XYZ file of C-alpha atoms in Angstrom:
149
model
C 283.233 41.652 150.088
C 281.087 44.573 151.132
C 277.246 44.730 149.661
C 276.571 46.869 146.802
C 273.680 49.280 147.678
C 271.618 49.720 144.846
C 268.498 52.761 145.317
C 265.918 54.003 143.635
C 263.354 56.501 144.642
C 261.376 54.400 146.972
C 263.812 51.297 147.902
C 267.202 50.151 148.895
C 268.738 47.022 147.067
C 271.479 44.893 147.770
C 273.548 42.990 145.883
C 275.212 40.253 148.573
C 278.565 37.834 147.529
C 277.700 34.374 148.008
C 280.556 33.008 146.357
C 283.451 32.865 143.572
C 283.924 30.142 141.534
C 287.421 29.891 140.651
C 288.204 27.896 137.714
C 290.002 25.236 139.526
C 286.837 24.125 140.627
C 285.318 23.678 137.215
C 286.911 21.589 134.090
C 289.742 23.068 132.949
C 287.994 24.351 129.538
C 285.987 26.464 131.956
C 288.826 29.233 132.580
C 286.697 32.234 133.485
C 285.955 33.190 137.606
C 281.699 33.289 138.124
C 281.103 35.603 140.816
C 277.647 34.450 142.848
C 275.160 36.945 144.585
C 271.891 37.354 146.542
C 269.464 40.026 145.593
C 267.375 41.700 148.530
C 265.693 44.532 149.762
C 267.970 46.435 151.877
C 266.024 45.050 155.040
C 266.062 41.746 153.532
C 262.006 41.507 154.027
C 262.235 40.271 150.003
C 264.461 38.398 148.123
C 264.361 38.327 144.142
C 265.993 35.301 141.638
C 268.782 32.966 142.774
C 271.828 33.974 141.315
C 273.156 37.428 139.939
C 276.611 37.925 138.184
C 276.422 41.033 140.469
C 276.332 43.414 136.671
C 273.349 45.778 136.531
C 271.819 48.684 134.748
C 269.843 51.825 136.300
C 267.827 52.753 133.048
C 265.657 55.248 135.504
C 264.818 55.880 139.034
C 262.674 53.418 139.481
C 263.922 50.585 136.536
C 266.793 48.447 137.290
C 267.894 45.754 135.526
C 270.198 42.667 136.622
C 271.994 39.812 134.561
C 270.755 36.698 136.513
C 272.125 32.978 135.973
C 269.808 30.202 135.100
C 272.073 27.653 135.774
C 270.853 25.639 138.656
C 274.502 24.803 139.918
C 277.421 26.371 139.132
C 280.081 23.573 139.211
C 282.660 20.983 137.760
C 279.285 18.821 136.592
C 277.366 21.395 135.383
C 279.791 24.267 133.371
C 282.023 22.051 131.374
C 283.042 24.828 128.874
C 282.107 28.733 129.217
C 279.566 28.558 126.865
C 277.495 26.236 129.217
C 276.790 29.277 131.476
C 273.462 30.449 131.100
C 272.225 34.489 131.816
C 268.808 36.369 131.660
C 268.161 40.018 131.949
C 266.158 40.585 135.100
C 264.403 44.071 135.466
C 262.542 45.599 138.601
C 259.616 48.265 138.105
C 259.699 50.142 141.792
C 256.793 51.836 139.892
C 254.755 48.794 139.246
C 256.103 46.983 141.688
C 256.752 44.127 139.578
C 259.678 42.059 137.987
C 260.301 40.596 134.181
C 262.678 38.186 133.066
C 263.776 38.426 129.460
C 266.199 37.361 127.083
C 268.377 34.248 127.123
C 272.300 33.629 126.814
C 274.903 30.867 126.893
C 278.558 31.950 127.234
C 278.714 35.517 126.810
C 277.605 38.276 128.694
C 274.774 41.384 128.411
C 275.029 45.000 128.105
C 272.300 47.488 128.389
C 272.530 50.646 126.052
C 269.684 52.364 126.790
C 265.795 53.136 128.018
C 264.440 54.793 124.796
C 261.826 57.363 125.214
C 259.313 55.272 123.316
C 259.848 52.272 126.099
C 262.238 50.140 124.345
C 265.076 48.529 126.109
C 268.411 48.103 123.493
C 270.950 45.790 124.891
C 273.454 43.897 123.225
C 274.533 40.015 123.545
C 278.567 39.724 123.311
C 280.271 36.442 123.145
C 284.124 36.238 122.353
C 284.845 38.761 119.571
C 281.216 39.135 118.786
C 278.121 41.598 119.390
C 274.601 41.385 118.244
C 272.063 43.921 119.715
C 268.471 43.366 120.229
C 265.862 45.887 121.764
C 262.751 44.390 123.511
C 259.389 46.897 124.225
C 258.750 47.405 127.986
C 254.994 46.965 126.537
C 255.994 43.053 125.575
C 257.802 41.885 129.053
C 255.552 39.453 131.627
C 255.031 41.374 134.952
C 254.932 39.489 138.174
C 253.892 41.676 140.868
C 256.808 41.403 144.333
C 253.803 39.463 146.105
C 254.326 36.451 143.425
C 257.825 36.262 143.816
């Protein structure tokens, strides 16, 4: 699979396939593919996380935001059912240089609706036939500056 090139006004990111997980390789009550991949600067002088889904959000030029996996392993011993795959939000400030983790899910997946004017991310949680949406104030996330990371 190619990269997926990811800018914003001052950087170029990109989102490399590490691997699929088919379900074969899981337990059978597992029956969804997970898709693994790296997140780097285009010139790979930083990398960011361990694990993306490879689904992202541009709210703004310089605010991106990535669902990550907190699972340390993705395998047969570790993701017994769907709902034992575990996501974050993870969000890059080119401006402030600086990344925030937020938000935690088990066996569903995120969406992003918008970057109010007031600074509020509104995203939405969806799990099998149901959606719940939350909004978080850019004010209220932990900044670690790229140096930290």
């Amino acid at each position: 699979m190619k990269d997926i090139l990811i800018s914003s006004k001052t950087h170029t990111l990109k989102l490399t396939f590490a691997e699929a997980f088919h379900p074969s390789k899981l337990n059978i009550r597992a029956d969804h593919w997970y898709f693994t991949y790296k997140l780097r600067l285009l010139d790979d002088s930083l990398e960011f996380g361990k694990w993306f889904t490879g689904r992202f959000w541009k709210l703004t030029d310089d605010i991106i935001v990535f669902e990550e996996y907190t699972n340390k392993n993705l395998d047969e011993e570790s993701i017994k059912y769907d709902s034992d795959v575990s996501l974050r939000l993870f969000l890059i400030d080119f401006q402030k240089n600086a990344t925030a983790r937020f938000s935690h899910f088990q066996g569903g997946q995120f969406d992003i609706i918008e970057l109010t004017e007031d600074g509020r991310i509104v995203f939405q949680k969806k799990a099998y036939s149901q959606t719940r949406e939350f909004e978080i104030n850019l004010d209220d996330l932990k900044f670690e500056s790229f140096d930290k990371i």
